[in-house]
């Protein structure tokens, strides 16, 4: 397991493939969070939609994130709580800068997630 946000994970690649299939074009791994060097996985600049694909373990998915290792349990609980606090702060900073934030769990069906994102991007595209 890695401590940093992992790039190009299978769930993210699957989602990107679905978005591409729907004719959406996007930028990857951009630093767009005001006041930070945090990166956003997928951005749609014109529509100002920011998509983050969250790993179930690292971001504390309610379905799969609770199974922290028995060894050093408190460390993991604290670590995930820190990540969740950072995620919430990221969401606020992006929203204040006019972005619509969409978070996708790695366990989500990429087709369903892509549909959700497509609706938002098409709806927010400038006329
Ligand atoms: Zn999950």
PDB file of C-alpha atoms and ligand atoms in Angstrom:
ATOM      1  CA  UNK A   1       0.000   0.000   0.000  1.00  0.00           C
ATOM      2  CA  UNK A   2       1.194   3.452  -0.837  1.00  0.00           C
ATOM      3  CA  UNK A   3       0.688   6.631   1.100  1.00  0.00           C
ATOM      4  CA  UNK A   4       0.394   8.890  -1.884  1.00  0.00           C
ATOM      5  CA  UNK A   5      -2.575   9.142  -4.179  1.00  0.00           C
ATOM      6  CA  UNK A   6      -2.059   6.383  -6.688  1.00  0.00           C
ATOM      7  CA  UNK A   7      -2.252   7.408 -10.303  1.00  0.00           C
ATOM      8  CA  UNK A   8      -3.760   5.469 -13.146  1.00  0.00           C
ATOM      9  CA  UNK A   9      -5.467   2.888 -11.013  1.00  0.00           C
ATOM     10  CA  UNK A  10      -7.724   0.376 -12.749  1.00  0.00           C
ATOM     11  CA  UNK A  11     -10.924   2.058 -11.493  1.00  0.00           C
ATOM     12  CA  UNK A  12      -9.714   5.419 -12.799  1.00  0.00           C
ATOM     13  CA  UNK A  13      -8.691   3.974 -16.156  1.00  0.00           C
ATOM     14  CA  UNK A  14     -12.070   2.277 -16.512  1.00  0.00           C
ATOM     15  CA  UNK A  15     -13.846   5.515 -15.738  1.00  0.00           C
ATOM     16  CA  UNK A  16     -11.686   7.484 -18.180  1.00  0.00           C
ATOM     17  CA  UNK A  17     -12.446   4.954 -20.900  1.00  0.00           C
ATOM     18  CA  UNK A  18     -16.169   5.379 -20.299  1.00  0.00           C
ATOM     19  CA  UNK A  19     -15.918   9.166 -20.349  1.00  0.00           C
ATOM     20  CA  UNK A  20     -13.915   9.095 -23.548  1.00  0.00           C
ATOM     21  CA  UNK A  21     -16.455   6.761 -25.119  1.00  0.00           C
ATOM     22  CA  UNK A  22     -19.126   9.387 -24.411  1.00  0.00           C
ATOM     23  CA  UNK A  23     -17.153  12.002 -26.316  1.00  0.00           C
ATOM     24  CA  UNK A  24     -15.948  13.890 -23.261  1.00  0.00           C
ATOM     25  CA  UNK A  25     -12.465  15.316 -23.250  1.00  0.00           C
ATOM     26  CA  UNK A  26     -10.628  16.074 -20.045  1.00  0.00           C
ATOM     27  CA  UNK A  27      -7.292  16.832 -18.463  1.00  0.00           C
ATOM     28  CA  UNK A  28      -5.585  14.556 -15.988  1.00  0.00           C
ATOM     29  CA  UNK A  29      -3.862  15.094 -12.682  1.00  0.00           C
ATOM     30  CA  UNK A  30      -4.035  18.880 -12.537  1.00  0.00           C
ATOM     31  CA  UNK A  31      -3.211  21.124  -9.610  1.00  0.00           C
ATOM     32  CA  UNK A  32      -6.356  23.190  -9.479  1.00  0.00           C
ATOM     33  CA  UNK A  33      -7.137  23.275  -5.766  1.00  0.00           C
ATOM     34  CA  UNK A  34      -6.619  26.901  -4.695  1.00  0.00           C
ATOM     35  CA  UNK A  35      -3.922  27.391  -2.098  1.00  0.00           C
ATOM     36  CA  UNK A  36      -2.637  23.829  -2.316  1.00  0.00           C
ATOM     37  CA  UNK A  37      -0.580  21.550  -4.506  1.00  0.00           C
ATOM     38  CA  UNK A  38      -3.218  18.847  -4.367  1.00  0.00           C
ATOM     39  CA  UNK A  39      -4.066  17.180  -7.617  1.00  0.00           C
ATOM     40  CA  UNK A  40      -7.401  16.424  -9.176  1.00  0.00           C
ATOM     41  CA  UNK A  41      -7.629  13.207 -11.167  1.00  0.00           C
ATOM     42  CA  UNK A  42      -9.907  14.346 -13.988  1.00  0.00           C
ATOM     43  CA  UNK A  43     -10.879  17.924 -14.821  1.00  0.00           C
ATOM     44  CA  UNK A  44     -13.264  19.430 -17.345  1.00  0.00           C
ATOM     45  CA  UNK A  45     -12.030  23.001 -17.547  1.00  0.00           C
ATOM     46  CA  UNK A  46     -14.830  24.623 -19.576  1.00  0.00           C
ATOM     47  CA  UNK A  47     -17.566  23.093 -17.448  1.00  0.00           C
ATOM     48  CA  UNK A  48     -15.470  23.474 -14.293  1.00  0.00           C
ATOM     49  CA  UNK A  49     -16.158  19.937 -13.145  1.00  0.00           C
ATOM     50  CA  UNK A  50     -13.543  18.221 -10.985  1.00  0.00           C
ATOM     51  CA  UNK A  51     -13.648  14.444 -10.638  1.00  0.00           C
ATOM     52  CA  UNK A  52     -11.731  12.603  -7.942  1.00  0.00           C
ATOM     53  CA  UNK A  53     -11.570   8.838  -7.872  1.00  0.00           C
ATOM     54  CA  UNK A  54     -11.217   7.780  -4.263  1.00  0.00           C
ATOM     55  CA  UNK A  55      -9.730   4.510  -3.117  1.00  0.00           C
ATOM     56  CA  UNK A  56     -12.075   2.747  -0.712  1.00  0.00           C
ATOM     57  CA  UNK A  57      -9.419   2.106   1.904  1.00  0.00           C
ATOM     58  CA  UNK A  58      -7.584   5.416   1.858  1.00  0.00           C
ATOM     59  CA  UNK A  59     -10.636   7.616   1.762  1.00  0.00           C
ATOM     60  CA  UNK A  60     -12.754   5.625   4.191  1.00  0.00           C
ATOM     61  CA  UNK A  61     -15.500   4.278   1.948  1.00  0.00           C
ATOM     62  CA  UNK A  62     -18.539   3.495   4.101  1.00  0.00           C
ATOM     63  CA  UNK A  63     -18.841   0.088   2.446  1.00  0.00           C
ATOM     64  CA  UNK A  64     -15.220  -1.038   2.357  1.00  0.00           C
ATOM     65  CA  UNK A  65     -13.143   1.476   4.248  1.00  0.00           C
ATOM     66  CA  UNK A  66     -13.735   0.230   7.738  1.00  0.00           C
ATOM     67  CA  UNK A  67     -11.585  -2.861   7.489  1.00  0.00           C
ATOM     68  CA  UNK A  68      -8.369  -1.349   8.779  1.00  0.00           C
ATOM     69  CA  UNK A  69      -5.515  -3.735   9.506  1.00  0.00           C
ATOM     70  CA  UNK A  70      -5.474  -5.123  13.028  1.00  0.00           C
ATOM     71  CA  UNK A  71      -1.846  -4.188  13.466  1.00  0.00           C
ATOM     72  CA  UNK A  72      -1.392  -0.487  14.192  1.00  0.00           C
ATOM     73  CA  UNK A  73      -5.133  -0.021  14.054  1.00  0.00           C
ATOM     74  CA  UNK A  74      -5.075   3.463  15.561  1.00  0.00           C
ATOM     75  CA  UNK A  75      -2.493   4.602  13.049  1.00  0.00           C
ATOM     76  CA  UNK A  76      -4.751   3.604  10.171  1.00  0.00           C
ATOM     77  CA  UNK A  77      -7.853   5.083  11.738  1.00  0.00           C
ATOM     78  CA  UNK A  78      -6.037   8.380  12.227  1.00  0.00           C
ATOM     79  CA  UNK A  79      -4.543   8.277   8.762  1.00  0.00           C
ATOM     80  CA  UNK A  80      -7.885   7.737   7.076  1.00  0.00           C
ATOM     81  CA  UNK A  81      -9.507  10.439   9.227  1.00  0.00           C
ATOM     82  CA  UNK A  82      -6.766  12.827   8.098  1.00  0.00           C
ATOM     83  CA  UNK A  83      -7.409  11.916   4.480  1.00  0.00           C
ATOM     84  CA  UNK A  84     -11.134  12.472   4.892  1.00  0.00           C
ATOM     85  CA  UNK A  85     -10.535  15.872   6.475  1.00  0.00           C
ATOM     86  CA  UNK A  86      -8.263  16.788   3.567  1.00  0.00           C
ATOM     87  CA  UNK A  87     -10.874  15.580   1.088  1.00  0.00           C
ATOM     88  CA  UNK A  88     -13.512  17.750   2.722  1.00  0.00           C
ATOM     89  CA  UNK A  89     -11.164  20.748   2.647  1.00  0.00           C
ATOM     90  CA  UNK A  90     -10.406  20.088  -1.012  1.00  0.00           C
ATOM     91  CA  UNK A  91     -14.111  20.002  -1.802  1.00  0.00           C
ATOM     92  CA  UNK A  92     -14.672  23.339  -0.073  1.00  0.00           C
ATOM     93  CA  UNK A  93     -11.732  25.014  -1.811  1.00  0.00           C
ATOM     94  CA  UNK A  94     -12.818  23.776  -5.212  1.00  0.00           C
ATOM     95  CA  UNK A  95     -16.445  24.775  -4.641  1.00  0.00           C
ATOM     96  CA  UNK A  96     -15.381  28.256  -3.555  1.00  0.00           C
ATOM     97  CA  UNK A  97     -13.446  28.522  -6.813  1.00  0.00           C
ATOM     98  CA  UNK A  98     -16.522  27.604  -8.830  1.00  0.00           C
ATOM     99  CA  UNK A  99     -15.877  23.931  -9.428  1.00  0.00           C
ATOM    100  CA  UNK A 100     -18.466  21.219  -9.202  1.00  0.00           C
ATOM    101  CA  UNK A 101     -16.783  18.373  -7.344  1.00  0.00           C
ATOM    102  CA  UNK A 102     -17.726  14.793  -8.158  1.00  0.00           C
ATOM    103  CA  UNK A 103     -16.177  12.039  -6.096  1.00  0.00           C
ATOM    104  CA  UNK A 104     -16.298   8.490  -7.376  1.00  0.00           C
ATOM    105  CA  UNK A 105     -15.519   5.506  -5.183  1.00  0.00           C
ATOM    106  CA  UNK A 106     -13.240   2.942  -6.719  1.00  0.00           C
ATOM    107  CA  UNK A 107     -15.949   0.321  -6.146  1.00  0.00           C
ATOM    108  CA  UNK A 108     -18.514   2.196  -8.243  1.00  0.00           C
ATOM    109  CA  UNK A 109     -19.608   0.897 -11.609  1.00  0.00           C
ATOM    110  CA  UNK A 110     -17.650   3.028 -14.111  1.00  0.00           C
ATOM    111  CA  UNK A 111     -20.600   3.144 -16.503  1.00  0.00           C
ATOM    112  CA  UNK A 112     -22.906   4.548 -13.856  1.00  0.00           C
ATOM    113  CA  UNK A 113     -20.267   7.023 -12.682  1.00  0.00           C
ATOM    114  CA  UNK A 114     -19.540   8.136 -16.240  1.00  0.00           C
ATOM    115  CA  UNK A 115     -23.228   8.773 -16.855  1.00  0.00           C
ATOM    116  CA  UNK A 116     -23.426  10.908 -13.726  1.00  0.00           C
ATOM    117  CA  UNK A 117     -20.385  12.923 -14.790  1.00  0.00           C
ATOM    118  CA  UNK A 118     -21.563  13.301 -18.395  1.00  0.00           C
ATOM    119  CA  UNK A 119     -24.869  14.806 -17.310  1.00  0.00           C
ATOM    120  CA  UNK A 120     -23.095  17.372 -15.131  1.00  0.00           C
ATOM    121  CA  UNK A 121     -20.457  18.292 -17.703  1.00  0.00           C
ATOM    122  CA  UNK A 122     -23.001  18.702 -20.502  1.00  0.00           C
ATOM    123  CA  UNK A 123     -25.263  20.708 -18.189  1.00  0.00           C
ATOM    124  CA  UNK A 124     -22.510  23.119 -17.178  1.00  0.00           C
ATOM    125  CA  UNK A 125     -20.854  23.679 -20.497  1.00  0.00           C
ATOM    126  CA  UNK A 126     -20.912  27.378 -21.415  1.00  0.00           C
ATOM    127  CA  UNK A 127     -23.345  28.206 -24.211  1.00  0.00           C
TER     128      UNK A 127
HETATM  129 ZN1  LIG B   1     -15.887   1.031  -1.491  1.00  0.00          ZN
END
